[in-house]
CSV table of C-alpha atoms and ligand atoms in Angstrom, one decimal:
chain,number,residue,atom,x,y,z
H,193,MET,CA,-11.5,37.6,-23.2
H,194,SER,CA,-14.1,34.9,-22.9
H,195,ASP,CA,-13.0,31.3,-22.9
H,196,VAL,CA,-15.1,28.2,-23.8
H,197,ILE,CA,-13.7,24.7,-22.8
H,198,LEU,CA,-15.1,21.4,-23.9
H,199,GLY,CA,-14.3,18.6,-21.4
H,200,ILE,CA,-14.3,14.9,-22.3
H,201,GLU,CA,-14.4,12.1,-19.7
H,202,SER,CA,-14.0,8.4,-20.7
H,203,SER,CA,-11.9,6.8,-18.0
H,204,CYS,CA,-14.2,4.0,-16.9
H,205,ASP,CA,-17.8,3.2,-17.9
H,206,ASP,CA,-19.4,6.7,-18.3
H,207,THR,CA,-18.9,8.7,-21.6
H,208,SER,CA,-19.3,12.4,-20.7
H,209,ALA,CA,-18.9,15.8,-22.3
H,210,ALA,CA,-19.3,19.2,-20.8
H,211,VAL,CA,-18.9,22.8,-21.8
H,212,VAL,CA,-17.7,25.5,-19.4
H,213,ARG,CA,-17.7,29.2,-20.4
H,214,ASP,CA,-15.6,31.6,-18.3
H,215,GLY,CA,-15.7,29.0,-15.5
H,216,VAL,CA,-19.5,28.6,-15.5
H,217,LEU,CA,-21.0,25.2,-16.5
H,218,LEU,CA,-23.2,25.4,-19.6
H,219,SER,CA,-23.8,21.6,-20.1
H,220,ASN,CA,-22.8,18.2,-18.7
H,221,VAL,CA,-24.0,15.2,-20.6
H,222,ILE,CA,-23.4,11.7,-19.3
H,223,ALA,CA,-24.1,8.4,-21.1
H,224,SER,CA,-23.8,5.6,-18.6
H,225,GLN,CA,-23.1,2.2,-20.1
H,226,SER,CA,-25.7,-0.4,-19.3
H,227,VAL,CA,-23.9,-3.1,-21.2
H,228,HIS,CA,-22.0,-4.1,-18.0
H,229,GLU,CA,-25.1,-4.8,-15.9
H,230,ALA,CA,-25.3,-8.4,-17.1
H,231,TYR,CA,-21.7,-9.1,-15.9
H,232,GLY,CA,-21.9,-7.5,-12.4
H,233,GLY,CA,-18.9,-5.3,-13.1
H,234,VAL,CA,-17.2,-3.2,-15.8
H,235,VAL,CA,-15.9,-5.3,-18.7
H,236,PRO,CA,-13.0,-3.1,-20.1
H,237,GLU,CA,-13.3,-4.1,-23.8
H,238,LEU,CA,-17.0,-3.6,-23.8
H,239,ALA,CA,-16.5,-0.2,-22.1
H,240,SER,CA,-14.1,0.9,-24.9
H,241,ARG,CA,-16.5,-0.1,-27.6
H,242,ALA,CA,-19.4,1.7,-25.9
H,243,HIS,CA,-17.3,4.9,-25.6
H,244,GLN,CA,-16.6,4.7,-29.3
H,245,SER,CA,-20.4,4.6,-30.1
H,246,ASN,CA,-21.2,7.3,-27.5
H,247,VAL,CA,-18.5,9.9,-27.8
H,248,VAL,CA,-19.8,11.7,-31.0
H,249,PRO,CA,-23.5,12.0,-29.9
H,250,VAL,CA,-22.5,12.9,-26.3
H,251,VAL,CA,-20.2,15.7,-27.5
H,252,HIS,CA,-22.8,16.9,-30.0
H,253,GLU,CA,-25.4,17.0,-27.3
H,254,ALA,CA,-23.1,18.9,-24.8
H,255,LEU,CA,-22.5,21.6,-27.5
H,256,ARG,CA,-26.2,21.8,-28.3
H,257,GLN,CA,-27.3,22.1,-24.7
H,258,ALA,CA,-24.6,24.7,-24.1
H,259,GLY,CA,-25.7,26.7,-27.2
H,260,VAL,CA,-22.2,26.9,-28.6
H,261,SER,CA,-20.7,25.7,-31.8
H,262,LYS,CA,-17.4,23.8,-32.3
H,263,GLU,CA,-15.9,27.0,-33.7
H,264,ASP,CA,-16.6,28.8,-30.4
H,265,LEU,CA,-14.3,26.5,-28.5
H,266,SER,CA,-11.1,27.8,-27.0
H,267,ALA,CA,-9.6,24.4,-26.0
H,268,ILE,CA,-10.5,20.8,-25.6
H,269,ALA,CA,-9.8,19.0,-22.3
H,270,PHE,CA,-9.7,15.2,-21.8
H,271,THR,CA,-9.1,12.8,-18.9
H,272,ARG,CA,-5.6,11.4,-19.4
H,273,GLY,CA,-5.7,8.9,-16.6
H,274,PRO,CA,-5.8,6.9,-14.3
H,275,GLY,CA,-8.5,4.6,-15.7
H,276,LEU,CA,-9.0,1.8,-18.2
H,277,LEU,CA,-6.5,2.3,-21.0
H,278,GLY,CA,-8.8,1.3,-23.8
H,279,SER,CA,-11.5,3.6,-22.5
H,280,LEU,CA,-9.1,6.5,-22.0
H,281,LEU,CA,-7.7,6.0,-25.6
H,282,VAL,CA,-11.2,6.7,-27.1
H,283,GLY,CA,-11.6,10.1,-25.3
H,284,VAL,CA,-7.9,11.1,-25.7
H,285,SER,CA,-7.9,10.3,-29.4
H,286,PHE,CA,-11.2,12.0,-30.1
H,287,ALA,CA,-10.2,15.1,-28.2
H,288,LYS,CA,-6.9,15.4,-30.1
H,289,GLY,CA,-8.6,14.7,-33.5
H,290,LEU,CA,-11.2,17.4,-32.9
H,291,ALA,CA,-8.6,19.9,-31.6
H,292,ILE,CA,-6.5,19.4,-34.7
H,293,ALA,CA,-9.5,19.9,-37.0
H,294,LEU,CA,-10.4,23.1,-35.1
H,295,GLY,CA,-6.8,24.3,-34.7
H,296,ILE,CA,-7.2,24.8,-30.9
H,297,PRO,CA,-5.0,23.5,-28.0
H,298,THR,CA,-5.7,20.4,-25.9
H,299,ILE,CA,-5.4,20.1,-22.1
H,300,ASP,CA,-4.8,16.9,-20.3
H,301,VAL,CA,-6.5,16.4,-17.0
H,302,ASN,CA,-5.7,13.9,-14.2
H,303,HIS,CA,-8.9,12.1,-13.2
H,304,LEU,CA,-8.1,12.3,-9.5
H,305,HIS,CA,-7.4,16.1,-9.8
H,306,ALA,CA,-10.7,16.5,-11.5
H,307,HIS,CA,-12.6,14.7,-8.7
H,308,ALA,CA,-10.6,16.7,-6.1
H,309,LEU,CA,-11.5,20.0,-7.9
H,310,ALA,CA,-15.2,19.0,-8.5
H,311,GLN,CA,-16.2,21.6,-5.9
H,312,PHE,CA,-15.0,24.3,-8.2
H,313,ILE,CA,-17.8,23.5,-10.7
H,314,ARG,CA,-19.9,26.6,-10.9
H,315,THR,CA,-23.4,26.6,-12.2
H,316,GLU,CA,-23.7,30.3,-11.7
H,317,PRO,CA,-20.9,33.0,-11.7
H,318,ASP,CA,-19.3,34.0,-8.4
H,319,THR,CA,-20.4,31.1,-6.2
H,320,ASP,CA,-18.2,30.1,-3.2
H,321,VAL,CA,-15.4,27.6,-3.7
H,322,PRO,CA,-13.1,25.8,-1.3
H,323,GLU,CA,-10.0,27.4,0.1
H,324,PHE,CA,-6.6,25.8,-0.4
H,325,PRO,CA,-5.2,23.8,1.2
H,326,PHE,CA,-8.0,21.4,1.9
H,327,LEU,CA,-8.4,17.6,2.5
H,328,CYS,CA,-10.3,15.6,0.0
H,329,LEU,CA,-11.8,12.2,0.7
H,330,LEU,CA,-12.0,10.6,-2.8
H,331,VAL,CA,-14.1,7.5,-2.8
H,332,SER,CA,-15.3,5.7,-5.9
H,333,GLY,CA,-15.5,2.4,-7.7
H,334,GLY,CA,-11.8,2.6,-8.6
H,335,ASN,CA,-10.3,4.9,-6.0
H,336,SER,CA,-10.2,5.4,-2.2
H,337,GLN,CA,-7.8,8.2,-1.3
H,338,ILE,CA,-7.2,10.9,1.1
H,339,ILE,CA,-5.6,13.8,-0.8
H,340,LEU,CA,-4.1,17.0,0.5
H,341,VAL,CA,-5.1,19.5,-2.2
H,342,LYS,CA,-2.5,22.3,-1.8
H,343,SER,CA,-3.4,24.1,-5.1
H,344,PRO,CA,-5.0,23.1,-8.4
H,345,PHE,CA,-1.6,21.9,-9.5
H,346,ASP,CA,-0.1,20.5,-6.3
H,347,MET,CA,-1.8,17.5,-4.6
H,348,GLU,CA,-0.4,14.9,-2.3
H,349,ILE,CA,-2.0,11.4,-1.8
H,350,LEU,CA,-1.7,11.0,2.0
H,351,GLY,CA,-3.3,7.5,2.0
H,352,GLN,CA,-5.0,5.1,-0.5
H,353,THR,CA,-6.4,1.7,-0.7
H,354,ILE,CA,-4.0,-1.2,-0.8
H,355,ASP,CA,-6.6,-3.6,-2.2
H,356,ASP,CA,-10.3,-2.9,-3.1
H,357,ALA,CA,-11.8,0.6,-3.4
H,358,ALA,CA,-14.7,1.6,-1.1
H,359,GLY,CA,-17.1,1.4,-4.1
H,360,GLU,CA,-15.9,-2.1,-4.8
H,361,ALA,CA,-16.6,-3.1,-1.3
H,362,PHE,CA,-20.2,-1.9,-1.7
H,363,ASP,CA,-20.6,-3.4,-5.2
H,364,LYS,CA,-19.0,-6.8,-4.5
H,365,CYS,CA,-21.0,-7.4,-1.2
H,366,ALA,CA,-24.2,-6.2,-3.0
H,367,LYS,CA,-23.4,-8.7,-5.8
H,368,VAL,CA,-23.3,-11.7,-3.4
H,369,MET,CA,-26.6,-10.5,-1.9
H,370,GLY,CA,-28.1,-10.7,-5.4
H,371,LEU,CA,-28.5,-7.0,-5.9
H,372,PRO,CA,-28.1,-5.4,-9.4
H,373,TYR,CA,-24.8,-3.7,-10.5
H,374,PRO,CA,-23.7,-1.2,-9.3
H,375,GLY,CA,-24.8,-2.2,-5.8
H,376,GLY,CA,-23.7,0.9,-3.9
H,377,PRO,CA,-27.0,2.8,-4.4
H,378,HIS,CA,-29.0,-0.3,-3.6
H,379,ILE,CA,-27.1,-0.8,-0.3
H,380,ASP,CA,-27.7,2.9,0.5
H,381,ARG,CA,-31.5,2.5,0.0
H,382,LEU,CA,-31.8,-0.7,1.9
H,383,ALA,CA,-29.6,0.6,4.7
H,384,SER,CA,-32.1,3.2,5.6
H,385,GLU,CA,-34.5,0.4,6.6
H,386,GLY,CA,-32.1,-1.8,8.6
H,387,ASP,CA,-30.3,-1.9,11.9
H,388,PRO,CA,-26.6,-0.8,11.5
H,389,LYS,CA,-25.6,-2.7,14.6
H,390,ALA,CA,-27.2,-6.0,13.6
H,391,PHE,CA,-23.9,-7.5,12.3
H,392,ARG,CA,-20.2,-6.9,13.0
H,393,PHE,CA,-17.8,-7.2,10.2
H,394,ALA,CA,-13.9,-7.1,10.2
H,395,LYS,CA,-12.1,-3.7,10.1
H,396,PRO,CA,-8.5,-3.3,9.0
H,397,HIS,CA,-5.6,-2.5,11.4
H,398,ILE,CA,-3.2,-0.5,9.2
H,399,PRO,CA,-1.1,2.0,11.1
H,400,ASN,CA,-0.8,4.7,8.4
H,401,LEU,CA,-3.4,6.5,6.3
H,402,ASP,CA,-3.9,3.6,3.8
H,403,TYR,CA,-7.2,1.9,3.4
H,404,SER,CA,-8.1,-1.8,3.0
H,405,PHE,CA,-11.5,-3.2,2.3
H,406,SER,CA,-10.7,-6.8,1.3
H,407,GLY,CA,-10.9,-8.1,5.0
H,408,LEU,CA,-14.4,-6.6,5.3
H,409,LYS,CA,-15.5,-8.2,2.1
H,410,THR,CA,-14.2,-11.6,3.3
H,411,SER,CA,-15.9,-11.3,6.7
H,412,PHE,CA,-19.2,-10.3,5.0
H,413,LEU,CA,-18.9,-13.4,2.8
H,414,TYR,CA,-18.2,-15.7,5.8
H,415,THR,CA,-21.3,-14.3,7.6
H,416,LEU,CA,-23.5,-15.1,4.7
H,417,ARG,CA,-21.9,-18.5,4.1
H,418,ASP,CA,-22.4,-19.6,7.8
H,419,ALA,CA,-26.0,-18.2,8.0
H,420,LEU,CA,-27.0,-19.8,4.7
H,421,ARG,CA,-26.1,-23.2,5.9
H,422,THR,CA,-29.0,-23.2,8.3
H,423,ASP,CA,-31.3,-20.7,6.7
H,424,PRO,CA,-31.5,-20.6,2.8
H,425,ASP,CA,-33.7,-17.4,3.1
H,426,PHE,CA,-31.2,-15.6,5.3
H,427,ILE,CA,-30.3,-12.9,2.8
H,428,GLU,CA,-33.8,-12.1,1.8
H,429,LYS,CA,-35.0,-11.9,5.5
H,430,ARG,CA,-32.0,-9.8,6.7
H,431,LYS,CA,-31.0,-7.8,3.6
H,432,ALA,CA,-31.8,-4.4,5.2
H,433,ASP,CA,-29.8,-5.3,8.4
H,434,LEU,CA,-26.9,-6.6,6.2
H,435,ALA,CA,-26.9,-3.5,4.1
H,436,ALA,CA,-27.0,-1.1,7.1
H,437,SER,CA,-24.2,-3.0,9.0
H,438,LEU,CA,-22.1,-3.1,5.8
H,439,GLN,CA,-22.6,0.6,5.2
H,440,ARG,CA,-21.8,1.5,8.9
H,441,THR,CA,-18.6,-0.5,8.7
H,442,ILE,CA,-17.4,1.1,5.5
H,443,ILE,CA,-18.2,4.6,6.9
H,444,GLU,CA,-16.3,3.8,10.1
H,445,ILE,CA,-13.2,2.7,8.1
H,446,LEU,CA,-13.4,5.8,5.9
H,447,LEU,CA,-13.8,8.2,8.9
H,448,ASP,CA,-11.1,6.6,11.1
H,449,LYS,CA,-8.5,7.5,8.5
H,450,LEU,CA,-10.0,10.9,7.7
H,451,LYS,CA,-9.7,11.7,11.4
H,452,LEU,CA,-6.0,10.7,11.5
H,453,ALA,CA,-5.4,12.7,8.3
H,454,TYR,CA,-7.0,15.8,9.8
H,455,GLU,CA,-4.9,15.5,13.0
H,456,GLN,CA,-1.8,15.6,10.8
H,457,HIS,CA,-3.1,18.2,8.4
H,458,PRO,CA,-5.8,20.3,10.1
H,459,THR,CA,-7.1,22.2,7.1
H,460,ALA,CA,-10.0,24.7,7.5
H,461,HIS,CA,-11.9,23.1,4.5
H,462,LEU,CA,-12.6,19.5,3.6
H,463,ALA,CA,-14.2,18.0,0.5
H,464,ILE,CA,-15.5,14.6,-0.5
H,465,GLY,CA,-15.8,13.3,-4.0
H,466,GLY,CA,-16.3,10.2,-6.2
H,467,GLY,CA,-19.3,7.9,-6.6
H,468,VAL,CA,-19.4,6.7,-3.0
H,469,SER,CA,-19.7,10.3,-1.8
H,470,ALA,CA,-23.3,10.1,-3.1
H,471,ASN,CA,-24.0,7.7,-0.2
H,472,SER,CA,-26.4,9.2,2.4
H,473,GLY,CA,-24.5,7.7,5.3
H,474,VAL,CA,-21.1,8.9,4.1
H,475,ARG,CA,-22.5,12.4,3.5
H,476,GLU,CA,-24.0,12.6,6.9
H,477,ALA,CA,-21.0,11.2,8.7
H,478,VAL,CA,-18.6,13.7,6.9
H,479,ALA,CA,-20.9,16.6,7.6
H,480,ARG,CA,-21.0,15.7,11.3
H,481,PHE,CA,-17.3,15.1,11.5
H,482,CYS,CA,-16.7,18.6,10.0
H,483,SER,CA,-19.3,20.5,12.1
H,484,GLN,CA,-17.9,19.0,15.3
H,485,ARG,CA,-14.4,20.4,14.4
H,486,GLY,CA,-15.5,23.7,12.9
H,487,ILE,CA,-14.3,22.6,9.4
H,488,LYS,CA,-16.1,23.9,6.3
H,489,ALA,CA,-17.5,20.8,4.6
H,490,TRP,CA,-17.9,20.6,0.8
H,491,ILE,CA,-20.3,17.9,0.0
H,492,PRO,CA,-20.9,17.7,-3.8
H,493,GLU,CA,-24.3,17.7,-5.6
H,494,ARG,CA,-25.0,14.1,-6.3
H,495,ARG,CA,-24.8,14.6,-10.1
H,496,PHE,CA,-21.1,15.7,-9.7
H,497,THR,CA,-20.1,12.8,-7.5
H,498,THR,CA,-19.8,10.1,-10.2
H,499,ASP,CA,-17.6,10.4,-13.3
H,500,ASN,CA,-18.5,13.5,-15.3
H,501,ALA,CA,-16.9,15.9,-17.7
H,502,ALA,CA,-18.0,19.0,-15.8
H,503,MET,CA,-15.2,18.4,-13.4
H,504,VAL,CA,-12.7,17.7,-16.3
H,505,ALA,CA,-13.5,21.0,-18.0
H,506,THR,CA,-13.4,22.8,-14.6
H,507,ALA,CA,-10.0,21.3,-13.7
H,508,ALA,CA,-8.7,22.1,-17.2
H,509,ARG,CA,-9.6,25.8,-16.9
H,510,PHE,CA,-6.9,26.2,-14.1
H,511,LYS,CA,-4.4,25.0,-16.7
H,512,TYR,CA,-6.0,27.1,-19.5
H,513,LEU,CA,-5.5,30.3,-17.6
H,514,LYS,CA,-1.8,29.5,-17.2
H,515,ASN,CA,-1.4,28.4,-20.9
H,516,GLN,CA,-0.6,24.9,-19.8
H,517,PHE,CA,-1.5,23.0,-23.0
H,518,CYS,CA,-0.3,19.5,-23.8
H,519,PRO,CA,1.5,18.1,-26.9
H,520,LEU,CA,-0.5,15.9,-29.3
H,521,SER,CA,2.0,13.1,-28.6
H,522,LEU,CA,0.9,12.8,-24.9
H,523,PRO,CA,-0.4,9.2,-24.2
H,524,PRO,CA,-3.0,8.2,-21.7
H,525,PHE,CA,-1.9,6.5,-18.4
H,526,ALA,CA,-3.7,3.7,-16.6
H,527,ARG,CA,-2.2,3.7,-13.1
H,528,VAL,CA,-2.8,6.0,-10.1
H,529,SER,CA,-0.5,9.0,-10.0
H,530,LEU,CA,-0.8,12.7,-9.1
J,289,KG4,O1,-17.0,7.8,-9.4
J,289,KG4,P1,-17.7,6.6,-10.0
J,289,KG4,O2,-18.8,6.9,-10.9
J,289,KG4,O3,-16.7,5.8,-10.9
J,289,KG4,C1,-15.9,4.7,-10.7
J,289,KG4,O4,-14.8,4.9,-10.1
J,289,KG4,O5,-16.3,3.6,-11.1
J,289,KG4,O6,-18.1,5.7,-8.8
J,289,KG4,C2,-18.9,4.5,-9.0
J,289,KG4,C3,-19.1,3.9,-7.6
J,289,KG4,C4,-19.7,2.5,-7.7
J,289,KG4,O7,-18.9,1.6,-6.9
J,289,KG4,C5,-21.1,2.7,-7.0
J,289,KG4,O8,-21.6,1.6,-6.4
J,289,KG4,C6,-20.7,3.8,-6.0
J,289,KG4,O9,-19.9,4.7,-6.7
J,289,KG4,N1,-21.9,4.5,-5.6
J,289,KG4,C7,-22.4,4.4,-4.3
J,289,KG4,C8,-23.6,5.2,-4.3
J,289,KG4,N2,-23.8,5.8,-5.5
J,289,KG4,C9,-22.7,5.3,-6.3
J,289,KG4,N3,-22.0,3.7,-3.3
J,289,KG4,C10,-22.7,3.8,-2.1
J,289,KG4,N4,-23.8,4.6,-2.0
J,289,KG4,C11,-24.3,5.3,-3.1
J,289,KG4,N5,-25.4,6.0,-2.9
């Protein structure tokens, strides 16, 4: 029998709703919140309020684009966490309310699982998907993890950041360069015009598979501070070189640990996900890393790299097929867990 799942994502600053029928994506609507631009970062309370205004029109639009009515839905899936608690509460409460009204079950989805399973989003029936187990490099504004994805229900975090996420390193360094928020895409664009070897920034020396980006951020700041003492136009003159060198260093840090993870868990397939996986340099470096080792690389379409409900509905379907529904009493959670 046919199944139609509505997914809702509200963990950070994107309100998204998507509809998946029999595992095929029918719609994926994302309302990005511009209210944070003035602050150079996400303001949690403003994010919750924007989700409240966005969630009804976004869900309506997702259903309209999919050509299905509320009564056609088999289940409603929502991101339970990790994320901003206030933001999560909006999506979780809305999903439960709608499910009660329609008399259908709810499915809770872990945001990290959804990113790790984003390669299973199908826009057409019977397209290829990754083989389990596979390694997933998950890099976004809030997460930097290497995950061993053993099955849709069994994932192990092999390493994760002990301070900033990779996206934060992009965004914070971009901010001090005077670039708009989020800075990652601006660094990506500028980097293509600069010399990646122009500057050397600090890299962490952590023996295990964990990441750290705060030392890089500090060394980037010191470079700017020292140069600005003698040349107030330094950033303007060298912004492409600064961006290219920053991007190269972030990629080296990411790839060094990915290499170690692969040595310990030589899987035949490897995926990347999260907002930073939209970065041209990261995509190229991972594709090269995989082709040199004969690994099948799964590089997501850019629209599925940042937070989206298509991945939530897709991840939920694995649970739907096993009748794994959640009780209405289930609360959201803020902190990283698998
Ligand atoms: O997955 P995502 O939408 O959600 C959060 O975890 O917030 O990721 C957003 C992050 C931001 O830090 C943004 O700067 C980064 O992804 N990002 C990029 C690029 N596109 C988005 N970073 C580097 N290069 C890009 N092209």
